[in-house]
GROMACS .gro file of C-alpha atoms in nm:
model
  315
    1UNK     CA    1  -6.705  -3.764  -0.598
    2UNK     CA    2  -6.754  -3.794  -0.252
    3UNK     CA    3  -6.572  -3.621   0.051
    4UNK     CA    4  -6.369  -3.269   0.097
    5UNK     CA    5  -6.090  -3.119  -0.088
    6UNK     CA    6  -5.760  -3.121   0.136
    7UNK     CA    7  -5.899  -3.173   0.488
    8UNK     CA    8  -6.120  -3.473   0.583
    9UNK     CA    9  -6.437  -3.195   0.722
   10UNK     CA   10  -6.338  -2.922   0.513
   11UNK     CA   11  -6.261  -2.731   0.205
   12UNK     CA   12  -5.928  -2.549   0.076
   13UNK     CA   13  -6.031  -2.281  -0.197
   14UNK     CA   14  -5.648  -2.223  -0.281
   15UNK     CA   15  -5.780  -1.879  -0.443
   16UNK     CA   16  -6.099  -1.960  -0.571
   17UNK     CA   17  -6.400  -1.758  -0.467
   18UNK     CA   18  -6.476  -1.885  -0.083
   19UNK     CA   19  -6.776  -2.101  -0.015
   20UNK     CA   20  -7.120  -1.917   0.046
   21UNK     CA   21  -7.240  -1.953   0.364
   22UNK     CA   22  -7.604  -2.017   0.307
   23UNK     CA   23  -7.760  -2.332   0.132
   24UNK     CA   24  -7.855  -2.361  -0.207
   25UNK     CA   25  -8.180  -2.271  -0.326
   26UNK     CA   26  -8.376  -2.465  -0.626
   27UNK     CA   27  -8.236  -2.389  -0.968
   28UNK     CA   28  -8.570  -2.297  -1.093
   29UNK     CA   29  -8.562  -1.987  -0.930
   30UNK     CA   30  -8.240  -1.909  -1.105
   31UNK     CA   31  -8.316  -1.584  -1.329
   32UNK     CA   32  -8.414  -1.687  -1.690
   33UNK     CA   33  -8.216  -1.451  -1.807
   34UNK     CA   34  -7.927  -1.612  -1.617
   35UNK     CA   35  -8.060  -2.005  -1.769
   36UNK     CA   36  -8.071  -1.918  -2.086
   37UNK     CA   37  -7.704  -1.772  -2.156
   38UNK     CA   38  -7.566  -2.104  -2.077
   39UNK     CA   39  -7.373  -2.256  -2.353
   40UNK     CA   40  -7.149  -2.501  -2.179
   41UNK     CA   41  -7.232  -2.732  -1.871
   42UNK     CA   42  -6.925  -2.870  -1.674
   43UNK     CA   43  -7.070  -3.231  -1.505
   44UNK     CA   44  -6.915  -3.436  -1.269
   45UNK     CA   45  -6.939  -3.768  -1.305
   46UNK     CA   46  -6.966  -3.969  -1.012
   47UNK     CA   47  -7.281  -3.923  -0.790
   48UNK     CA   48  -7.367  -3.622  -1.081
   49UNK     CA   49  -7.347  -3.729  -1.450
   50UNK     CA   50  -7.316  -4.133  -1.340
   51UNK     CA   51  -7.652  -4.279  -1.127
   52UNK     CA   52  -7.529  -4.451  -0.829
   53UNK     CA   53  -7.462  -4.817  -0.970
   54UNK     CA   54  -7.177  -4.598  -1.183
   55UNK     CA   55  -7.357  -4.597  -1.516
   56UNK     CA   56  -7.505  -4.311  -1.673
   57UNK     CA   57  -7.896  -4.315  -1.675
   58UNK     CA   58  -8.115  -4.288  -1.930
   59UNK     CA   59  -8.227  -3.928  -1.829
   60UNK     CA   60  -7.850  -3.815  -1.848
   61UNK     CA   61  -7.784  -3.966  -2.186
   62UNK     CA   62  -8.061  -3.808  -2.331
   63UNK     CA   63  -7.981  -3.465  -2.145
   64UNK     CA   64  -7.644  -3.453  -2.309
   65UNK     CA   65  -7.817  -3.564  -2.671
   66UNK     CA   66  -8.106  -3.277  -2.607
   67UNK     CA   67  -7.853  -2.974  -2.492
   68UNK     CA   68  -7.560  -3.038  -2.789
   69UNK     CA   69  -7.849  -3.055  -3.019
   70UNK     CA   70  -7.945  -2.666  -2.870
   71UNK     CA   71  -7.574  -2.602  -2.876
   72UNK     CA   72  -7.475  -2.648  -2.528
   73UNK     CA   73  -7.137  -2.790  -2.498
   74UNK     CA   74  -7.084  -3.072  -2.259
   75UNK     CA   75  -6.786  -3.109  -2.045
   76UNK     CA   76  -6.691  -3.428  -1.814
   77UNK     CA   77  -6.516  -3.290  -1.542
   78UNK     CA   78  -6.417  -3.603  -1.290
   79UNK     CA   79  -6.149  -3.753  -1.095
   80UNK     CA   80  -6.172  -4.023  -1.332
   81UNK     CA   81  -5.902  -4.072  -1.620
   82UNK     CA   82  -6.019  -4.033  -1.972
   83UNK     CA   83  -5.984  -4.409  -2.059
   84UNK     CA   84  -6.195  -4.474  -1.710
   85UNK     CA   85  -6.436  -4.194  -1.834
   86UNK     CA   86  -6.492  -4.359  -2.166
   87UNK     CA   87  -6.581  -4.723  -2.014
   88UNK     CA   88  -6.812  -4.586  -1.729
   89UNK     CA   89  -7.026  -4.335  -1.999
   90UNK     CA   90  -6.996  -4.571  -2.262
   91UNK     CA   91  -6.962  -4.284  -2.443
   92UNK     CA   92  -6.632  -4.248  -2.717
   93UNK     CA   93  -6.467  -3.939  -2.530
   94UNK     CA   94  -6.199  -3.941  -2.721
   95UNK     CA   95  -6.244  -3.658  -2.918
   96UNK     CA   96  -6.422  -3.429  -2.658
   97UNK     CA   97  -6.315  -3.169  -2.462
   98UNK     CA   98  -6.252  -3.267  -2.071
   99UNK     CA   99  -6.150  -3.248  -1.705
  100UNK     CA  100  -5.940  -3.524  -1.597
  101UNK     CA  101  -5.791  -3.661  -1.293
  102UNK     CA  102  -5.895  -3.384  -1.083
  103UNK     CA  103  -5.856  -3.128  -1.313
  104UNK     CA  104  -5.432  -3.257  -1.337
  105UNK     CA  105  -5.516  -3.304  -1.736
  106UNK     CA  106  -5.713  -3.096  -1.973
  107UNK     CA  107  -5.842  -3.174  -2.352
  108UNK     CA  108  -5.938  -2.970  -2.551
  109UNK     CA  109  -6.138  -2.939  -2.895
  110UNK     CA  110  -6.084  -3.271  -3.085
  111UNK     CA  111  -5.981  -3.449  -2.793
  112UNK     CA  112  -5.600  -3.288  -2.771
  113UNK     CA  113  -5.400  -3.235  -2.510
  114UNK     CA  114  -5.363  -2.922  -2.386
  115UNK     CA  115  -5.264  -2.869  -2.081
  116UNK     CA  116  -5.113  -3.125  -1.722
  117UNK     CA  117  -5.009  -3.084  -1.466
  118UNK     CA  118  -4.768  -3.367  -1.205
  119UNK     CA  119  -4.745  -3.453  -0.886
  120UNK     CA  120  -4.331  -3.350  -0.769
  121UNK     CA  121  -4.122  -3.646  -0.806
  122UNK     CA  122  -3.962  -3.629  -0.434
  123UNK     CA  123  -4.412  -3.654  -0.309
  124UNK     CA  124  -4.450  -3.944  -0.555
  125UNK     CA  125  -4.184  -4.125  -0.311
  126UNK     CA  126  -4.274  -4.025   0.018
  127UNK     CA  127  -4.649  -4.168  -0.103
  128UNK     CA  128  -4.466  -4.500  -0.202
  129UNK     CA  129  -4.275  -4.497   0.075
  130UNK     CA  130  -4.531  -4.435   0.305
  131UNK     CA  131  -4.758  -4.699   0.174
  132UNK     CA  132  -4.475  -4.981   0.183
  133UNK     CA  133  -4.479  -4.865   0.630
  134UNK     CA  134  -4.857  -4.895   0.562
  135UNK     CA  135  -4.910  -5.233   0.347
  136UNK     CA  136  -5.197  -5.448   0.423
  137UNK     CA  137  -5.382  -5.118   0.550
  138UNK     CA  138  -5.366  -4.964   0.251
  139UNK     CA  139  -5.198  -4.931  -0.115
  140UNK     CA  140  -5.129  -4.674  -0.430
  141UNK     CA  141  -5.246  -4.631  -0.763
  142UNK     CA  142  -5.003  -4.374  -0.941
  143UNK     CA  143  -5.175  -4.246  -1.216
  144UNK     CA  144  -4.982  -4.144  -1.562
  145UNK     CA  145  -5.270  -4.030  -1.797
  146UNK     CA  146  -5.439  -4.373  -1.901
  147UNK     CA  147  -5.229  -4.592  -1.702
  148UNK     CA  148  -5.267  -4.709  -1.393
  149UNK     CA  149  -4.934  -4.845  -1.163
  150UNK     CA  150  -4.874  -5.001  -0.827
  151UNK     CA  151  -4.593  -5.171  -0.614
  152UNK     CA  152  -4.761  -5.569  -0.611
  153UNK     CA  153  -5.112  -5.633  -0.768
  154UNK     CA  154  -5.164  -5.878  -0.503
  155UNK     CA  155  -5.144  -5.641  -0.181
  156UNK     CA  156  -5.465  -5.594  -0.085
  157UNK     CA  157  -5.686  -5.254  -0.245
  158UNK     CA  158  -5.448  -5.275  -0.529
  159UNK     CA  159  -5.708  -5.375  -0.780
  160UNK     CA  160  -5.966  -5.171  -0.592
  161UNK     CA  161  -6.043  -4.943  -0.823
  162UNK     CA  162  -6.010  -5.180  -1.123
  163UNK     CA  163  -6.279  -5.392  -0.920
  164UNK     CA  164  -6.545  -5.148  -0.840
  165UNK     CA  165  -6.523  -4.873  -1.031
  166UNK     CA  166  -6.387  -4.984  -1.394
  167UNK     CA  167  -6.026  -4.835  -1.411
  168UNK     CA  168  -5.772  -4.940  -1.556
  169UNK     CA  169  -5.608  -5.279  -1.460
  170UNK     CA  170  -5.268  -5.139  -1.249
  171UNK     CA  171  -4.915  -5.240  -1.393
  172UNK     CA  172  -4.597  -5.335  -1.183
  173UNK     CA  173  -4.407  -5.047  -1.111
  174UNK     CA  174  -4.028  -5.055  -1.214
  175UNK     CA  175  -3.817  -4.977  -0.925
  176UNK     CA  176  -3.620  -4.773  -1.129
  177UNK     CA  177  -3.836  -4.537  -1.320
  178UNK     CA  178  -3.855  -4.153  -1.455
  179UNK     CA  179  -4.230  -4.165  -1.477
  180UNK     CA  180  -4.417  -3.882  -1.418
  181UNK     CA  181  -4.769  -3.913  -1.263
  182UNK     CA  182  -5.056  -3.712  -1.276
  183UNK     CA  183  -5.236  -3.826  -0.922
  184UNK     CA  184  -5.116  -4.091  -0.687
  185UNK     CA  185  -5.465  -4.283  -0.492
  186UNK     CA  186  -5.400  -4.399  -0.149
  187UNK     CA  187  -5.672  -4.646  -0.112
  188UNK     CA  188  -5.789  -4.841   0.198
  189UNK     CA  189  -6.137  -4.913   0.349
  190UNK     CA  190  -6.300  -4.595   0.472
  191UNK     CA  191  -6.244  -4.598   0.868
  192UNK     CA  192  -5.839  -4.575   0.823
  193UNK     CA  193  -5.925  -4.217   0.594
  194UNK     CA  194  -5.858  -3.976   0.803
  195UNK     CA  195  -5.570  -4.137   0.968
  196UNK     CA  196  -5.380  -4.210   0.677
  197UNK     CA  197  -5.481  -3.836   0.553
  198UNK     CA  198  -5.339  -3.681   0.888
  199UNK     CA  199  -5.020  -3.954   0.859
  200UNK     CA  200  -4.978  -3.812   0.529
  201UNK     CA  201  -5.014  -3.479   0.537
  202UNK     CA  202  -4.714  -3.507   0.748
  203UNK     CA  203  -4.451  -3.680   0.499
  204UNK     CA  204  -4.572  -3.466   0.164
  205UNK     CA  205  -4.494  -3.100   0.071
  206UNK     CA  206  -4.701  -2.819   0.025
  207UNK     CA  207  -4.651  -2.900  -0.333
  208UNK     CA  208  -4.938  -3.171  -0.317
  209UNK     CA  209  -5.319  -3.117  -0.206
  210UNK     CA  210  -5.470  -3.422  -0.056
  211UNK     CA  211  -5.888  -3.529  -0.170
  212UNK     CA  212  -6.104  -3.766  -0.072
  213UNK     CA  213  -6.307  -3.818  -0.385
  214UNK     CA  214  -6.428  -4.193  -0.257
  215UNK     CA  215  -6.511  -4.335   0.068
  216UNK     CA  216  -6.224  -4.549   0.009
  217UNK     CA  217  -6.002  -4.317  -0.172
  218UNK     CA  218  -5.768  -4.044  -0.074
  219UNK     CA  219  -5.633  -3.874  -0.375
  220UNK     CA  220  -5.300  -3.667  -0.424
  221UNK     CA  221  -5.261  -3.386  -0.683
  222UNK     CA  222  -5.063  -3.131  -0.726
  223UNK     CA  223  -5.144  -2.796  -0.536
  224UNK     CA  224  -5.207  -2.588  -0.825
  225UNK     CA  225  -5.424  -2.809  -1.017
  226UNK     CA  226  -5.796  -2.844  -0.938
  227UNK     CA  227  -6.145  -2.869  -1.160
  228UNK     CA  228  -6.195  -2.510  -1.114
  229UNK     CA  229  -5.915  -2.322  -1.258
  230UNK     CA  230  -5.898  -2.639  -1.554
  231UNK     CA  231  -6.256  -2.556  -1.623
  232UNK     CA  232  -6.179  -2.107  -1.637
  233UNK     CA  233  -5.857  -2.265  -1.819
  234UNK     CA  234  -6.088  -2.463  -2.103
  235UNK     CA  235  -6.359  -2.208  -2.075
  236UNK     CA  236  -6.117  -1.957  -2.201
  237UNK     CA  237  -6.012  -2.153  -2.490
  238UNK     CA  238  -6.294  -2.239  -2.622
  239UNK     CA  239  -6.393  -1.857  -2.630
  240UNK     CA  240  -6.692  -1.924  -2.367
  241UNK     CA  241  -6.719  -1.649  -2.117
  242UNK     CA  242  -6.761  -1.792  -1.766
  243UNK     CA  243  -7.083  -1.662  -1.733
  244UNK     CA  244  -7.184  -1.869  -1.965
  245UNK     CA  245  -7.023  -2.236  -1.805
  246UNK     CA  246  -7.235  -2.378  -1.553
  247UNK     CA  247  -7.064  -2.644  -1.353
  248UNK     CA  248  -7.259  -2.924  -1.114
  249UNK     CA  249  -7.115  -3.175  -0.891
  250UNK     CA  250  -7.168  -3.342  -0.556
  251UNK     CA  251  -6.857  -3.403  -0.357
  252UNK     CA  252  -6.575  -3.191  -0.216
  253UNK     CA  253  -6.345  -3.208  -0.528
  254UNK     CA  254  -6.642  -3.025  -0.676
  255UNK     CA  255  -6.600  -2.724  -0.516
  256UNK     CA  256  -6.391  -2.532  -0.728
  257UNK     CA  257  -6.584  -2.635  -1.017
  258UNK     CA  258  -6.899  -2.485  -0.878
  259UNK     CA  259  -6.732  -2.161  -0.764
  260UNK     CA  260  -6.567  -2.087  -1.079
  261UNK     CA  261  -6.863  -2.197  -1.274
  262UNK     CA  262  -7.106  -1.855  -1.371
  263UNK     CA  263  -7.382  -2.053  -1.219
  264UNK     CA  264  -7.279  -2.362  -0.922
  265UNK     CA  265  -7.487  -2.632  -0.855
  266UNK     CA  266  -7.488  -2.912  -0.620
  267UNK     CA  267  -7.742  -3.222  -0.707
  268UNK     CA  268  -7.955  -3.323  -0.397
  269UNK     CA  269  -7.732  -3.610  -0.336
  270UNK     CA  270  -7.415  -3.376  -0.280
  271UNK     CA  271  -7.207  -3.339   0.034
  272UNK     CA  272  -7.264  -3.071   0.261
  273UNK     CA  273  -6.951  -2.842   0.206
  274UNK     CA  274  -7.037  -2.859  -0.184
  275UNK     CA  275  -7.366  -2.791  -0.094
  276UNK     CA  276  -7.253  -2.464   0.131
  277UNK     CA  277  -7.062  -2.323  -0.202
  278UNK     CA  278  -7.306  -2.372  -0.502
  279UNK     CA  279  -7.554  -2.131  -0.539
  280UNK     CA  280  -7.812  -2.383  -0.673
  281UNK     CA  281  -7.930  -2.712  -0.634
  282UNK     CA  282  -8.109  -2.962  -0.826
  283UNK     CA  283  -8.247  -3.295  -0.773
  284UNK     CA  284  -8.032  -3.602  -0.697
  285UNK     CA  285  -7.822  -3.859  -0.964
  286UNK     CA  286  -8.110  -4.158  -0.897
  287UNK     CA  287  -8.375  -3.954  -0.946
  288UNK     CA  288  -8.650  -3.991  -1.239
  289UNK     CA  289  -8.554  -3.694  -1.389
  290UNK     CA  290  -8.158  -3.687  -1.234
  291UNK     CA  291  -8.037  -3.365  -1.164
  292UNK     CA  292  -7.808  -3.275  -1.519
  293UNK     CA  293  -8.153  -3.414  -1.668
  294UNK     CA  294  -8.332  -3.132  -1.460
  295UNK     CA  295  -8.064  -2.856  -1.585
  296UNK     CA  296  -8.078  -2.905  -1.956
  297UNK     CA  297  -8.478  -2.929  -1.890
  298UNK     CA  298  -8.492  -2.588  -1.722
  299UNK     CA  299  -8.270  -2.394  -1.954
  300UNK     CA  300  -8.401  -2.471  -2.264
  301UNK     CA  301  -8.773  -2.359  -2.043
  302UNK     CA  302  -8.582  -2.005  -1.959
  303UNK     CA  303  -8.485  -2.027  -2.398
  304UNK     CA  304  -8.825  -2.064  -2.445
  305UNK     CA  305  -8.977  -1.829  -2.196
  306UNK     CA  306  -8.734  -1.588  -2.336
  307UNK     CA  307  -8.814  -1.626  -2.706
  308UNK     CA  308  -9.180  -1.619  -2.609
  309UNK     CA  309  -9.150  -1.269  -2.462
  310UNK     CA  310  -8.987  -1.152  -2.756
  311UNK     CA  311  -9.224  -1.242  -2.989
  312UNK     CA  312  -9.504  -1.114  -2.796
  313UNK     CA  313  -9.356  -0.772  -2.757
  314UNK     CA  314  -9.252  -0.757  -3.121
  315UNK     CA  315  -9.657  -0.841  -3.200
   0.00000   0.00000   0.00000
């Protein structure tokens, strides 16, 4: 996840907790007491979860083995849809809880359905309409769940995200259709972003908020709908106190997730407004130990530490 929430520079809270003002400082010098409460961890995936070349490392595969074996629920929470999820972890997902899409689409316990959110029909067709003035600069991806649409397959950055990052081969899009969609990509190489953002931002409601989660990628959701309040959302259902969630990420769509999140972290790697609102950082997604590696490590070390105490005072 890469870039700000709603403007190309910044970050739009929409009623989450603002962002702190000072930089992170290492997670080890998060309280133990703090650490060891954890009993859900909300990744990104992305630059957090996913090493650079998109694949999960070793060190994050066998982070996510080591903390559900110590009972610490893991959580993908990505713009990624749960099909793209699945292929990029190569992981079956299908039956875990997640964040999809931005946050637009929430599972739940056994992999159900529980809660989406759409992007207003009357924004779905100023976006279509606005990349038909734009073609050849840039194209959509309109994104129903697992599916992926566009106008022609052909126009160039159609298959974009098919090609480089693994989703979902885009169908035709009827012209006459009653589809729904959960977010709506607007993707075109990365020196026409903030242009088409500002062009944009001009033709679409208040309805929608605007992300750029890719250096080629500007993605529309609706307003209401970000990681953050999905995660307090899932939190909630699964009867975890939010204390008790910590969330990590590295780009701008992250930033609700690491406010909302009892403890926020940013891996070294992360963008500098994500960076400004979590309260912790860890090391980067390429390094030895990646950062989610570096999490699970230190709070089963604050379990320990913890423990240890105890049973010295009870001698």
């Amino acid at each position: 996840t890469i870039g700000p929430r709603v403007r190309l520079g910044c970050s739009s809270l929409r009623g989450q907790r603002p962002p702190r003002a000072a930089m992170p400082v290492p997670l080890r010098e998060c309280p133990d007491e703090e650490l060891a409460r954890i009993r859900c961890i909300a990744t990104d995936m992305d630059g957090t979860f996913l090493a650079p070349d998109h694949k999960p490392s070793a060190g994050s595969l066998s982070a996510l083995e080591v903390a559900e074996k110590a009972g610490i629920t893991f959580i993908f929470a990505t713009g990624r849809n749960r099909w793209s999820a699945q292929k990029a972890s190569g992981m079956d997902v299908s039956d875990r809880p997640g964040l999809f899409l931005n946050g637009t689409v929430m599972y739940g316990e056994g992999g159900a359905l529980k809660h989406e959110e759409t992007v207003p029909p009357e924004d779905v067709a100023a976006a279509i309409q606005f990349a038909s003035e734009h073609e050849g600069i840039c194209a959509l991806n309109l994104v129903q769940a697992d599916e992926f649409f566009t106008k022609d397959p052909k126009l160039p950055w159609a298959m974009h995200l098919h090609e480089q990052y693994g989703d979902p081969v885009p169908q035709v899009l009827p012209d006459s259709h009653e589809m729904r969609f959960h977010c709506v990509h607007i993707l075109s190489a990365n020196e026409h972003q903030e242009q088409l953002y500002n062009d944009l931002k001009q033709r679409v409601s208040s309805n929608v908020a605007i992300a750029k989660n890719l250096p080629t990628n500007l993605a529309m959701v609706p307003a209401q709908a970000n990681k953050g309040k999905s995660l307090h959302r899932l939190a909630t259902e699964m009867g975890f106190d939010i204390k008790e969630v910590l969330g990590v990420g590295d780009g701008g769509n992250d930033v609700e997730l690491v406010t909302e999140a009892g403890i926020g972290v940013a891996v070294g790697n992360g963008i500098p407004v994500l960076k400004a609102a979590a309260k912790y950082e860890v090391a980067t997604n390429a390094a030895e130990i990646p950062g989610v590696q570096e999490i699970v490590n230190l709070i089963l070390e604050a379990r320990e530490r913890i423990g240890a105490a105890k049973n010295a005072k009870a001698a």
